[in-house]
Amino acid sequence: MTITDTDRHTDRHLTLLDAGWHMPDAWPGPVHDPEEGTPAERIRAVAASGFASLAIPEAFGGAGADLARTAAAQRALARRDPHAAIALNMHSLTVGLMTDYWERHRDTTSWLLEGIATQNALVASAFAEPGGNANFLSSVSTARREGRGYVVSGTKYPCSLASTATLVCLSARVTGTDDTIIALCPSASPGLRVEGDWPSLGMNASDTAKLVLDEVEIDDRLVFHRAPADSVDDTVIAGIVWFAVLIGATYHGVLTSLLNLAVKTVTTSGRHGPRTVRIGQAARDLLALGGACRQLARDWTDGSLGGEPALATAMALRSSLSDTRDRVVSTLTPVIGSRMYTRGQHAAALHLDSLAAHHHPPSLLACDEAVGAYCTGRPLGFDPSS
């Protein structure tokens, strides 16, 4: 069969990389224009489209999307608007974790999920703290037991969806104990304020800023997890699995867009040669990343993988994401050329946005340490210095 010029200019690379990513039926995909409106307006528009409730069970007003379909939605959004997708990834993680928690415990988490679905509410994730911490489960912020709940003080930074979220999912250490709570806090709570923004190289439209909590009262009913900071229980494992799959899918979308630019550069110019090899190398890396995301999602959902094996797999996936990002960018740079470093170019924006893949916890050392610990029969944790 002879390959014609028309064949060369089809989007077969996208057909290849899109294969297996099945979108939720309840969400048609991103339809907004990423060039219109402020970042906050675009984020709210995505939430209102039904995205905010994708992972919530249908019984509570959501779409009932499982991990794999929620990840596919994250990837689709990242292809259209990386800033919004990276920010909303934390919302998808928190809602997915809460749904997972409800499915295991069948507790009052249901009314929180129903409230999020009813209001298309966004949930920010406030775990990171200034200075960083190898063990992201450990918190400097404090929670003092008082009355029918806790009084929380501390600083969370960086925090995406800082000004657009209705609720904030946060961690804090319970004073006088070794325990850490995970709780939801209404963003309008007295004592909670948003300060500044995040002066990052990329993600400049992700609504990322600093949250300061000054004696913020949180009702007991908004606390859905309490355990020692170093404990690795089912809730922690579920959170890492959801996070690794969602963040992997999100950056898979960003990097797919970068590959798309490279393919268009070659097919438009007709200059193939070694450029074809580079495109093949980048596509191969993205195929492997996408397959790993979808496999972990399926294995987790059907129960064939759980506990420490699931945690080790998720940590390996998170670490592999950073490696894949660097390889794909390095491989495609000679194909795309100076546009990768030119202000105002789409390639440069994707290059910068994808850098954020290295920022997310767990740290790369913690990931590889955990996988090695599992393989050698040692306890898994999130602090490589332990």
mmCIF file of C-alpha atoms in Angstrom:
data_model
loop_
_atom_site.group_PDB
_atom_site.id
_atom_site.type_symbol
_atom_site.label_atom_id
_atom_site.label_comp_id
_atom_site.label_asym_id
_atom_site.label_seq_id
_atom_site.Cartn_x
_atom_site.Cartn_y
_atom_site.Cartn_z
ATOM 1 C CA MET A 1 0.000 0.000 0.000
ATOM 2 C CA THR A 2 1.323 3.427 -0.912
ATOM 3 C CA ILE A 3 1.108 6.107 1.794
ATOM 4 C CA THR A 4 -0.165 9.341 0.267
ATOM 5 C CA ASP A 5 0.447 12.897 1.412
ATOM 6 C CA THR A 6 -3.126 12.959 2.714
ATOM 7 C CA ASP A 7 -2.398 9.916 4.881
ATOM 8 C CA ARG A 8 0.669 11.618 6.298
ATOM 9 C CA HIS A 9 -1.364 14.627 7.407
ATOM 10 C CA THR A 10 -4.053 12.735 9.307
ATOM 11 C CA ASP A 11 -4.120 12.723 13.084
ATOM 12 C CA ARG A 12 -3.100 9.108 13.416
ATOM 13 C CA HIS A 13 -0.745 9.998 16.273
ATOM 14 C CA LEU A 14 -3.708 11.282 18.259
ATOM 15 C CA THR A 15 -5.759 8.204 17.438
ATOM 16 C CA LEU A 16 -2.883 6.144 18.768
ATOM 17 C CA LEU A 17 -2.417 8.102 21.992
ATOM 18 C CA ASP A 18 -6.146 8.605 22.629
ATOM 19 C CA ALA A 19 -6.900 4.892 22.410
ATOM 20 C CA GLY A 20 -8.144 3.402 25.681
ATOM 21 C CA TRP A 21 -9.042 6.706 27.323
ATOM 22 C CA HIS A 22 -12.821 6.365 27.724
ATOM 23 C CA MET A 23 -14.539 9.585 28.718
ATOM 24 C CA PRO A 24 -17.473 9.745 31.168
ATOM 25 C CA ASP A 25 -20.778 9.771 29.256
ATOM 26 C CA ALA A 26 -22.056 12.586 31.485
ATOM 27 C CA TRP A 27 -19.337 15.003 30.437
ATOM 28 C CA PRO A 28 -18.880 15.861 26.753
ATOM 29 C CA GLY A 29 -15.397 17.222 27.218
ATOM 30 C CA PRO A 30 -13.981 20.751 27.432
ATOM 31 C CA VAL A 31 -16.017 23.118 25.302
ATOM 32 C CA HIS A 32 -14.818 26.447 26.698
ATOM 33 C CA ASP A 33 -12.304 28.681 24.963
ATOM 34 C CA PRO A 34 -9.059 28.757 27.002
ATOM 35 C CA GLU A 35 -8.323 32.207 25.614
ATOM 36 C CA GLU A 36 -11.532 33.731 26.962
ATOM 37 C CA GLY A 37 -12.152 34.980 30.484
ATOM 38 C CA THR A 38 -9.924 35.106 33.503
ATOM 39 C CA PRO A 39 -8.318 31.903 34.840
ATOM 40 C CA ALA A 40 -10.815 31.837 37.702
ATOM 41 C CA GLU A 41 -13.745 32.232 35.282
ATOM 42 C CA ARG A 42 -12.477 29.383 33.114
ATOM 43 C CA ILE A 43 -12.039 27.114 36.128
ATOM 44 C CA ARG A 44 -15.563 27.871 37.352
ATOM 45 C CA ALA A 45 -16.959 27.246 33.866
ATOM 46 C CA VAL A 46 -15.370 23.802 33.758
ATOM 47 C CA ALA A 47 -16.743 22.993 37.209
ATOM 48 C CA ALA A 48 -20.243 24.094 36.199
ATOM 49 C CA SER A 49 -20.122 21.872 33.095
ATOM 50 C CA GLY A 50 -20.460 18.835 35.339
ATOM 51 C CA PHE A 51 -16.746 18.224 35.779
ATOM 52 C CA ALA A 52 -16.896 18.930 39.523
ATOM 53 C CA SER A 53 -19.162 15.943 40.185
ATOM 54 C CA LEU A 54 -17.788 13.349 37.757
ATOM 55 C CA ALA A 55 -16.403 11.009 40.426
ATOM 56 C CA ILE A 56 -19.389 11.352 42.785
ATOM 57 C CA PRO A 57 -21.820 8.381 42.819
ATOM 58 C CA GLU A 58 -25.015 8.830 40.830
ATOM 59 C CA ALA A 59 -27.042 8.288 44.016
ATOM 60 C CA PHE A 60 -25.661 11.597 45.295
ATOM 61 C CA GLY A 61 -26.123 13.582 42.098
ATOM 62 C CA GLY A 62 -22.799 12.842 40.425
ATOM 63 C CA ALA A 63 -21.843 11.039 37.224
ATOM 64 C CA GLY A 64 -20.500 7.930 38.936
ATOM 65 C CA ALA A 65 -17.264 7.968 36.931
ATOM 66 C CA ASP A 66 -14.668 5.496 38.145
ATOM 67 C CA LEU A 67 -10.963 6.266 38.438
ATOM 68 C CA ALA A 68 -10.193 5.443 34.806
ATOM 69 C CA ARG A 69 -12.949 7.662 33.403
ATOM 70 C CA THR A 70 -12.154 10.512 35.773
ATOM 71 C CA ALA A 71 -8.539 10.278 34.601
ATOM 72 C CA ALA A 72 -9.689 10.382 30.969
ATOM 73 C CA ALA A 73 -11.587 13.593 31.712
ATOM 74 C CA GLN A 74 -8.505 15.104 33.342
ATOM 75 C CA ARG A 75 -6.462 14.212 30.275
ATOM 76 C CA ALA A 76 -9.034 15.693 27.895
ATOM 77 C CA LEU A 77 -9.134 18.918 29.868
ATOM 78 C CA ALA A 78 -5.325 19.078 29.912
ATOM 79 C CA ARG A 79 -5.267 18.852 26.113
ATOM 80 C CA ARG A 80 -7.449 21.968 26.006
ATOM 81 C CA ASP A 81 -6.433 24.013 29.045
ATOM 82 C CA PRO A 82 -3.370 22.738 30.983
ATOM 83 C CA HIS A 83 -3.630 25.473 33.636
ATOM 84 C CA ALA A 84 -7.183 24.527 34.562
ATOM 85 C CA ALA A 85 -6.496 20.794 34.361
ATOM 86 C CA ILE A 86 -3.490 20.895 36.690
ATOM 87 C CA ALA A 87 -5.443 22.980 39.181
ATOM 88 C CA LEU A 88 -8.617 20.866 38.959
ATOM 89 C CA ASN A 89 -6.608 17.675 39.336
ATOM 90 C CA MET A 90 -6.529 18.350 43.082
ATOM 91 C CA HIS A 91 -10.324 18.678 43.141
ATOM 92 C CA SER A 92 -10.703 15.385 41.268
ATOM 93 C CA LEU A 93 -8.316 13.731 43.708
ATOM 94 C CA THR A 94 -10.173 14.925 46.809
ATOM 95 C CA VAL A 95 -13.628 14.010 45.492
ATOM 96 C CA GLY A 96 -12.358 10.641 44.292
ATOM 97 C CA LEU A 97 -10.773 9.930 47.665
ATOM 98 C CA MET A 98 -13.974 10.873 49.485
ATOM 99 C CA THR A 99 -15.987 8.605 47.189
ATOM 100 C CA ASP A 100 -13.534 5.772 47.775
ATOM 101 C CA TYR A 101 -13.811 6.380 51.526
ATOM 102 C CA TRP A 102 -17.613 6.320 51.410
ATOM 103 C CA GLU A 103 -17.643 3.097 49.386
ATOM 104 C CA ARG A 104 -15.550 1.405 52.076
ATOM 105 C CA HIS A 105 -17.253 2.860 55.150
ATOM 106 C CA ARG A 106 -20.787 3.844 54.007
ATOM 107 C CA ASP A 107 -20.720 6.723 56.478
ATOM 108 C CA THR A 108 -21.886 10.342 56.565
ATOM 109 C CA THR A 109 -19.346 11.303 53.874
ATOM 110 C CA SER A 110 -22.359 10.858 51.587
ATOM 111 C CA TRP A 111 -23.893 14.207 52.544
ATOM 112 C CA LEU A 112 -20.622 15.985 51.780
ATOM 113 C CA LEU A 113 -20.509 14.380 48.339
ATOM 114 C CA GLU A 114 -24.136 15.268 47.710
ATOM 115 C CA GLY A 115 -23.467 18.879 48.658
ATOM 116 C CA ILE A 116 -20.518 19.097 46.260
ATOM 117 C CA ALA A 117 -22.582 17.622 43.412
ATOM 118 C CA THR A 118 -25.617 19.802 44.059
ATOM 119 C CA GLN A 119 -23.606 23.032 44.086
ATOM 120 C CA ASN A 120 -20.937 22.095 41.506
ATOM 121 C CA ALA A 121 -18.599 23.058 44.330
ATOM 122 C CA LEU A 122 -14.832 22.999 43.913
ATOM 123 C CA VAL A 123 -12.555 21.514 46.549
ATOM 124 C CA ALA A 124 -8.993 22.779 46.967
ATOM 125 C CA SER A 125 -6.279 20.505 48.335
ATOM 126 C CA ALA A 126 -4.244 22.144 51.107
ATOM 127 C CA PHE A 127 -1.502 19.751 52.203
ATOM 128 C CA ALA A 128 1.676 21.475 50.982
ATOM 129 C CA GLU A 129 3.344 23.868 53.421
ATOM 130 C CA PRO A 130 6.114 26.461 53.065
ATOM 131 C CA GLY A 131 9.555 24.898 53.129
ATOM 132 C CA GLY A 132 8.301 21.531 51.981
ATOM 133 C CA ASN A 133 8.435 18.232 53.796
ATOM 134 C CA ALA A 134 9.676 14.891 52.534
ATOM 135 C CA ASN A 135 6.795 13.257 54.396
ATOM 136 C CA PHE A 136 3.833 15.102 52.915
ATOM 137 C CA LEU A 137 1.491 13.450 55.424
ATOM 138 C CA SER A 138 3.245 15.260 58.246
ATOM 139 C CA SER A 139 1.880 18.729 58.975
ATOM 140 C CA VAL A 140 3.185 21.790 60.786
ATOM 141 C CA SER A 141 -0.332 23.234 60.893
ATOM 142 C CA THR A 142 -2.077 22.452 64.167
ATOM 143 C CA ALA A 143 -5.564 21.305 65.104
ATOM 144 C CA ARG A 144 -6.673 21.914 68.682
ATOM 145 C CA ARG A 145 -9.590 19.848 69.955
ATOM 146 C CA GLU A 146 -12.326 22.187 71.103
ATOM 147 C CA GLY A 147 -16.087 21.767 71.550
ATOM 148 C CA ARG A 148 -17.630 19.769 68.700
ATOM 149 C CA GLY A 149 -14.619 19.969 66.451
ATOM 150 C CA TYR A 150 -11.160 21.449 66.003
ATOM 151 C CA VAL A 151 -9.571 24.868 65.817
ATOM 152 C CA VAL A 152 -6.942 24.897 63.060
ATOM 153 C CA SER A 153 -4.029 27.297 62.551
ATOM 154 C CA GLY A 154 -1.244 27.236 59.995
ATOM 155 C CA THR A 155 -0.144 28.133 56.484
ATOM 156 C CA LYS A 156 -0.718 26.075 53.335
ATOM 157 C CA TYR A 157 1.334 26.888 50.264
ATOM 158 C CA PRO A 158 1.150 26.402 47.354
ATOM 159 C CA CYS A 159 -2.557 25.667 47.052
ATOM 160 C CA SER A 160 -4.372 25.542 43.696
ATOM 161 C CA LEU A 161 -7.991 26.744 43.405
ATOM 162 C CA ALA A 162 -7.156 29.079 46.274
ATOM 163 C CA SER A 163 -9.816 31.675 45.435
ATOM 164 C CA THR A 164 -12.244 29.558 43.374
ATOM 165 C CA ALA A 165 -12.821 26.667 45.778
ATOM 166 C CA THR A 166 -15.923 26.404 47.937
ATOM 167 C CA LEU A 167 -14.242 23.914 50.256
ATOM 168 C CA VAL A 168 -10.649 23.297 51.273
ATOM 169 C CA CYS A 169 -9.395 19.793 52.065
ATOM 170 C CA LEU A 170 -6.580 20.222 54.579
ATOM 171 C CA SER A 171 -4.305 18.322 56.916
ATOM 172 C CA ALA A 172 -3.278 19.383 60.421
ATOM 173 C CA ARG A 173 -1.524 17.780 63.390
ATOM 174 C CA VAL A 174 -3.677 17.324 66.470
ATOM 175 C CA THR A 175 -1.930 19.064 69.367
ATOM 176 C CA GLY A 176 -0.690 16.803 72.130
ATOM 177 C CA THR A 177 -0.856 13.710 69.903
ATOM 178 C CA ASP A 178 0.917 12.096 66.956
ATOM 179 C CA ASP A 179 -2.284 12.179 64.919
ATOM 180 C CA THR A 180 -3.063 14.115 61.768
ATOM 181 C CA ILE A 181 -6.589 14.940 60.644
ATOM 182 C CA ILE A 182 -7.861 15.349 57.105
ATOM 183 C CA ALA A 183 -10.878 17.599 56.991
ATOM 184 C CA LEU A 184 -12.977 19.825 54.766
ATOM 185 C CA CYS A 185 -13.139 23.500 55.610
ATOM 186 C CA PRO A 186 -15.538 25.992 53.981
ATOM 187 C CA SER A 187 -13.469 28.620 52.189
ATOM 188 C CA ALA A 188 -15.650 31.368 53.682
ATOM 189 C CA SER A 189 -14.772 30.317 57.250
ATOM 190 C CA PRO A 190 -13.752 33.156 59.576
ATOM 191 C CA GLY A 191 -9.977 33.168 59.976
ATOM 192 C CA LEU A 192 -9.184 31.709 56.550
ATOM 193 C CA ARG A 193 -7.667 34.084 54.018
ATOM 194 C CA VAL A 194 -5.948 33.896 50.632
ATOM 195 C CA GLU A 195 -2.664 35.738 50.117
ATOM 196 C CA GLY A 196 -0.660 36.523 46.978
ATOM 197 C CA ASP A 197 -0.061 34.008 44.238
ATOM 198 C CA TRP A 198 2.496 31.390 43.271
ATOM 199 C CA PRO A 199 5.424 32.880 41.304
ATOM 200 C CA SER A 200 6.026 29.685 39.355
ATOM 201 C CA LEU A 201 7.592 29.421 35.918
ATOM 202 C CA GLY A 202 4.461 27.728 34.586
ATOM 203 C CA MET A 203 0.905 27.208 35.812
ATOM 204 C CA ASN A 204 0.401 30.955 35.962
ATOM 205 C CA ALA A 205 -3.350 30.571 35.500
ATOM 206 C CA SER A 206 -4.031 27.781 38.004
ATOM 207 C CA ASP A 207 -5.339 30.062 40.793
ATOM 208 C CA THR A 208 -2.498 28.957 43.063
ATOM 209 C CA ALA A 209 -1.756 31.012 46.172
ATOM 210 C CA LYS A 210 -1.145 30.866 49.927
ATOM 211 C CA LEU A 211 -3.847 29.951 52.447
ATOM 212 C CA VAL A 212 -3.471 31.257 55.965
ATOM 213 C CA LEU A 213 -5.601 29.701 58.724
ATOM 214 C CA ASP A 214 -5.892 31.690 61.926
ATOM 215 C CA GLU A 215 -7.951 29.883 64.571
ATOM 216 C CA VAL A 216 -10.347 28.430 62.000
ATOM 217 C CA GLU A 217 -13.142 26.329 63.513
ATOM 218 C CA ILE A 218 -13.920 23.012 61.800
ATOM 219 C CA ASP A 219 -16.928 20.922 62.781
ATOM 220 C CA ASP A 220 -16.354 17.239 63.614
ATOM 221 C CA ARG A 221 -18.666 16.262 60.760
ATOM 222 C CA LEU A 222 -16.179 17.728 58.265
ATOM 223 C CA VAL A 223 -13.330 15.514 59.514
ATOM 224 C CA PHE A 224 -13.247 12.284 57.546
ATOM 225 C CA HIS A 225 -9.861 10.851 58.572
ATOM 226 C CA ARG A 226 -7.683 10.848 61.681
ATOM 227 C CA ALA A 227 -4.581 8.705 62.140
ATOM 228 C CA PRO A 228 -0.898 8.933 63.134
ATOM 229 C CA ALA A 229 1.055 10.959 60.574
ATOM 230 C CA ASP A 230 3.307 8.030 59.694
ATOM 231 C CA SER A 231 0.543 5.442 59.337
ATOM 232 C CA VAL A 232 -0.129 4.043 55.891
ATOM 233 C CA ASP A 233 -3.743 2.915 56.019
ATOM 234 C CA ASP A 234 -6.412 2.260 53.377
ATOM 235 C CA THR A 235 -7.308 5.951 53.085
ATOM 236 C CA VAL A 236 -3.697 6.981 52.501
ATOM 237 C CA ILE A 237 -3.200 4.226 49.931
ATOM 238 C CA ALA A 238 -6.408 5.183 48.111
ATOM 239 C CA GLY A 239 -5.304 8.813 48.011
ATOM 240 C CA ILE A 240 -1.916 7.971 46.511
ATOM 241 C CA VAL A 241 -3.450 5.650 43.906
ATOM 242 C CA TRP A 242 -6.018 8.230 42.813
ATOM 243 C CA PHE A 243 -3.394 10.967 42.770
ATOM 244 C CA ALA A 244 -0.816 9.006 40.753
ATOM 245 C CA VAL A 245 -3.351 7.995 38.104
ATOM 246 C CA LEU A 246 -4.953 11.439 37.811
ATOM 247 C CA ILE A 247 -1.718 13.396 37.726
ATOM 248 C CA GLY A 248 -0.239 10.931 35.238
ATOM 249 C CA ALA A 249 -3.277 11.329 32.977
ATOM 250 C CA THR A 250 -3.200 15.116 33.273
ATOM 251 C CA TYR A 251 0.407 15.451 32.176
ATOM 252 C CA HIS A 252 -0.148 12.797 29.531
ATOM 253 C CA GLY A 253 -2.609 15.271 28.028
ATOM 254 C CA VAL A 254 -0.145 18.154 28.246
ATOM 255 C CA LEU A 255 2.635 16.111 26.644
ATOM 256 C CA THR A 256 0.291 14.766 23.958
ATOM 257 C CA SER A 257 -0.316 18.362 22.910
ATOM 258 C CA LEU A 258 3.439 18.901 22.699
ATOM 259 C CA LEU A 259 3.830 15.804 20.543
ATOM 260 C CA ASN A 260 0.992 17.063 18.356
ATOM 261 C CA LEU A 261 2.916 20.277 17.693
ATOM 262 C CA ALA A 262 5.998 18.270 16.764
ATOM 263 C CA VAL A 263 4.054 16.059 14.355
ATOM 264 C CA LYS A 264 2.452 19.070 12.691
ATOM 265 C CA THR A 265 5.882 20.670 12.338
ATOM 266 C CA VAL A 266 7.215 17.645 10.478
ATOM 267 C CA THR A 267 4.186 16.911 8.310
ATOM 268 C CA THR A 268 3.766 20.545 7.303
ATOM 269 C CA SER A 269 7.409 21.047 6.392
ATOM 270 C CA GLY A 270 7.855 17.605 4.855
ATOM 271 C CA ARG A 271 11.233 17.353 6.608
ATOM 272 C CA HIS A 272 11.300 13.866 8.059
ATOM 273 C CA GLY A 273 14.585 11.977 8.455
ATOM 274 C CA PRO A 274 15.743 11.821 12.097
ATOM 275 C CA ARG A 275 12.724 13.860 13.169
ATOM 276 C CA THR A 276 10.519 10.835 12.541
ATOM 277 C CA VAL A 277 12.678 8.802 14.904
ATOM 278 C CA ARG A 278 12.313 11.423 17.615
ATOM 279 C CA ILE A 279 8.546 11.499 17.228
ATOM 280 C CA GLY A 280 8.503 7.716 17.480
ATOM 281 C CA GLN A 281 10.566 7.821 20.656
ATOM 282 C CA ALA A 282 8.278 10.397 22.286
ATOM 283 C CA ALA A 283 5.128 8.511 21.249
ATOM 284 C CA ARG A 284 6.584 5.299 22.667
ATOM 285 C CA ASP A 285 7.162 6.961 26.050
ATOM 286 C CA LEU A 286 3.639 8.406 26.094
ATOM 287 C CA LEU A 287 2.100 5.069 25.142
ATOM 288 C CA ALA A 288 3.859 3.448 28.088
ATOM 289 C CA LEU A 289 2.777 6.196 30.511
ATOM 290 C CA GLY A 290 -0.827 6.078 29.327
ATOM 291 C CA GLY A 291 -0.964 2.305 29.541
ATOM 292 C CA ALA A 292 0.435 2.331 33.078
ATOM 293 C CA CYS A 293 -2.152 4.923 34.212
ATOM 294 C CA ARG A 294 -5.069 2.994 32.773
ATOM 295 C CA GLN A 295 -3.849 -0.359 34.076
ATOM 296 C CA LEU A 296 -3.467 0.859 37.646
ATOM 297 C CA ALA A 297 -6.901 2.503 37.447
ATOM 298 C CA ARG A 298 -8.529 -0.720 36.267
ATOM 299 C CA ASP A 299 -6.690 -2.910 38.770
ATOM 300 C CA TRP A 300 -7.623 -0.633 41.649
ATOM 301 C CA THR A 301 -11.267 -0.351 40.629
ATOM 302 C CA ASP A 302 -11.838 -4.088 40.121
ATOM 303 C CA GLY A 303 -10.006 -4.943 43.355
ATOM 304 C CA SER A 304 -7.279 -7.039 41.751
ATOM 305 C CA LEU A 305 -4.649 -4.717 43.248
ATOM 306 C CA GLY A 306 -4.798 -3.179 46.697
ATOM 307 C CA GLY A 307 -2.876 -2.578 49.905
ATOM 308 C CA GLU A 308 0.885 -2.158 49.796
ATOM 309 C CA PRO A 309 1.250 -3.592 46.257
ATOM 310 C CA ALA A 310 -1.110 -0.872 45.004
ATOM 311 C CA LEU A 311 0.815 1.776 46.928
ATOM 312 C CA ALA A 312 4.152 0.616 45.501
ATOM 313 C CA THR A 313 2.684 0.612 41.984
ATOM 314 C CA ALA A 314 1.288 4.119 42.436
ATOM 315 C CA MET A 315 4.610 5.421 43.764
ATOM 316 C CA ALA A 316 6.393 3.875 40.777
ATOM 317 C CA LEU A 317 3.919 5.527 38.406
ATOM 318 C CA ARG A 318 4.374 8.929 40.009
ATOM 319 C CA SER A 319 8.166 8.658 39.720
ATOM 320 C CA SER A 320 7.926 7.427 36.129
ATOM 321 C CA LEU A 321 5.851 10.482 35.231
ATOM 322 C CA SER A 322 8.774 12.813 35.939
ATOM 323 C CA ASP A 323 11.157 10.633 33.932
ATOM 324 C CA THR A 324 8.732 10.490 31.013
ATOM 325 C CA ARG A 325 8.173 14.237 31.065
ATOM 326 C CA ASP A 326 11.895 14.953 30.813
ATOM 327 C CA ARG A 327 12.481 12.382 28.083
ATOM 328 C CA VAL A 328 9.580 13.582 25.933
ATOM 329 C CA VAL A 329 10.548 17.258 26.206
ATOM 330 C CA SER A 330 14.207 16.506 25.519
ATOM 331 C CA THR A 331 13.323 14.273 22.579
ATOM 332 C CA LEU A 332 10.982 16.756 20.922
ATOM 333 C CA THR A 333 13.024 19.929 21.466
ATOM 334 C CA PRO A 334 15.173 19.466 18.312
ATOM 335 C CA VAL A 335 11.998 18.865 16.284
ATOM 336 C CA ILE A 336 10.090 21.912 17.532
ATOM 337 C CA GLY A 337 13.152 24.126 17.791
ATOM 338 C CA SER A 338 13.317 27.614 19.275
ATOM 339 C CA ARG A 339 9.547 27.794 19.781
ATOM 340 C CA MET A 340 10.134 25.720 22.921
ATOM 341 C CA TYR A 341 11.850 28.750 24.462
ATOM 342 C CA THR A 342 10.022 31.666 22.836
ATOM 343 C CA ARG A 343 7.545 33.728 24.835
ATOM 344 C CA GLY A 344 4.035 33.606 23.431
ATOM 345 C CA GLN A 345 4.529 30.262 21.688
ATOM 346 C CA HIS A 346 2.193 27.374 22.548
ATOM 347 C CA ALA A 347 5.154 25.005 22.692
ATOM 348 C CA ALA A 348 6.894 27.164 25.285
ATOM 349 C CA ALA A 349 3.741 27.300 27.418
ATOM 350 C CA LEU A 350 3.393 23.514 27.326
ATOM 351 C CA HIS A 351 7.079 23.177 28.154
ATOM 352 C CA LEU A 352 6.678 25.372 31.232
ATOM 353 C CA ASP A 353 3.380 23.861 32.360
ATOM 354 C CA SER A 354 4.792 20.351 32.174
ATOM 355 C CA LEU A 355 7.598 21.349 34.552
ATOM 356 C CA ALA A 356 5.057 21.233 37.361
ATOM 357 C CA ALA A 357 5.135 17.426 37.076
ATOM 358 C CA HIS A 358 8.278 17.557 39.205
ATOM 359 C CA HIS A 359 6.642 19.609 41.937
ATOM 360 C CA HIS A 360 3.942 17.218 43.072
ATOM 361 C CA PRO A 361 4.399 14.917 46.070
ATOM 362 C CA PRO A 362 5.505 12.327 46.946
ATOM 363 C CA SER A 363 9.104 13.330 46.231
ATOM 364 C CA LEU A 364 11.012 11.229 43.695
ATOM 365 C CA LEU A 365 13.368 9.943 46.389
ATOM 366 C CA ALA A 366 10.400 8.951 48.537
ATOM 367 C CA CYS A 367 8.796 7.150 45.595
ATOM 368 C CA ASP A 368 11.844 5.082 44.704
ATOM 369 C CA GLU A 369 12.598 4.408 48.363
ATOM 370 C CA ALA A 370 9.066 3.110 48.872
ATOM 371 C CA VAL A 371 9.201 0.798 45.857
ATOM 372 C CA GLY A 372 12.588 -0.498 46.963
ATOM 373 C CA ALA A 373 11.317 -0.983 50.517
ATOM 374 C CA TYR A 374 8.387 -3.031 49.280
ATOM 375 C CA CYS A 375 10.658 -5.196 47.137
ATOM 376 C CA THR A 376 13.030 -5.867 50.051
ATOM 377 C CA GLY A 377 10.377 -6.467 52.687
ATOM 378 C CA ARG A 378 10.730 -3.185 54.611
ATOM 379 C CA PRO A 379 7.858 -0.939 55.762
ATOM 380 C CA LEU A 380 6.625 1.580 53.213
ATOM 381 C CA GLY A 381 6.620 5.261 54.044
ATOM 382 C CA PHE A 382 6.975 8.700 52.534
ATOM 383 C CA ASP A 383 10.177 9.924 54.174
ATOM 384 C CA PRO A 384 13.352 8.711 52.422
ATOM 385 C CA SER A 385 15.467 9.791 55.408
ATOM 386 C CA SER A 386 13.801 7.304 57.766
#
